[in-house]
Short mmCIF file of C-alpha atoms in Angstrom, two decimals:
data_model
loop_
_atom_site.label_atom_id
_atom_site.label_comp_id
_atom_site.label_asym_id
_atom_site.label_seq_id
_atom_site.Cartn_x
_atom_site.Cartn_y
_atom_site.Cartn_z
CA MET A 437 82.73 147.41 -203.71
CA ASN A 438 85.99 145.51 -203.90
CA PHE A 439 87.04 142.45 -201.93
CA ARG A 440 89.37 144.36 -199.56
CA SER A 441 86.52 146.72 -198.64
CA PHE A 442 84.36 143.68 -197.93
CA GLU A 443 87.14 142.30 -195.70
CA LYS A 444 87.08 145.47 -193.59
CA MET A 445 83.29 145.39 -193.30
CA PHE A 446 83.39 141.67 -192.41
CA GLU A 447 85.89 142.33 -189.62
CA LYS A 448 83.81 145.22 -188.28
CA PHE A 449 80.32 143.67 -188.27
CA VAL A 450 80.71 139.88 -187.87
CA PRO A 451 82.00 139.90 -184.23
CA ALA A 452 78.66 141.38 -183.09
CA MET A 453 76.92 138.27 -184.49
CA ILE A 454 79.18 135.69 -182.82
CA LYS A 455 77.53 133.96 -179.88
CA ASP A 456 80.32 131.52 -178.93
CA GLU A 457 82.76 132.55 -176.20
CA TRP A 458 85.84 131.34 -178.07
CA PRO A 459 87.47 132.81 -181.20
CA ILE A 460 86.34 131.50 -184.60
CA ASN A 461 88.57 131.23 -187.67
CA PHE A 462 86.91 132.39 -190.90
CA LYS A 463 88.38 131.74 -194.34
CA VAL A 464 86.52 133.80 -196.91
CA TYR A 465 86.95 133.62 -200.69
CA SER A 466 86.02 136.05 -203.42
CA HIS A 467 83.35 134.96 -205.89
CA ASP A 468 85.97 133.69 -208.36
CA PHE A 469 88.31 132.25 -205.70
CA GLU A 470 91.15 134.53 -206.83
CA GLU A 471 91.32 136.34 -203.48
CA ASP A 472 90.81 135.20 -199.93
CA PHE A 473 91.40 136.23 -196.35
CA ILE A 474 91.54 134.55 -192.98
CA LYS A 475 90.20 136.26 -189.86
CA ARG A 476 90.20 135.02 -186.29
CA LEU A 477 87.30 136.86 -184.70
CA SER A 478 85.80 136.80 -181.24
CA ARG A 479 82.45 137.85 -179.83
CA LYS A 480 82.14 141.57 -179.35
CA ASP A 481 80.10 142.73 -176.37
CA GLU A 482 80.06 146.39 -177.34
CA LYS A 483 76.75 148.18 -177.47
CA SER A 484 75.77 148.95 -181.02
CA SER A 485 73.03 150.98 -182.64
CA TYR A 486 72.40 147.98 -184.93
CA GLN A 487 69.89 145.36 -183.88
CA PRO A 488 71.31 141.83 -183.57
CA ILE A 489 70.41 139.35 -186.28
CA GLN A 490 67.83 136.89 -185.03
CA LYS A 491 66.73 133.52 -186.34
CA TRP A 492 63.13 133.14 -187.40
#
């Protein structure tokens, strides 16, 4: 998988894990710091077939 594919997956799945009501800015770097992206994501209240991630 390349970094741009990861960016698309990040944007799709991370909002379902956000609990805060306000948008969060994420700056994500590739393993070698040669690529990065910034995403401003907000909580997504859509129903999903995936179970939410829970803390132990």
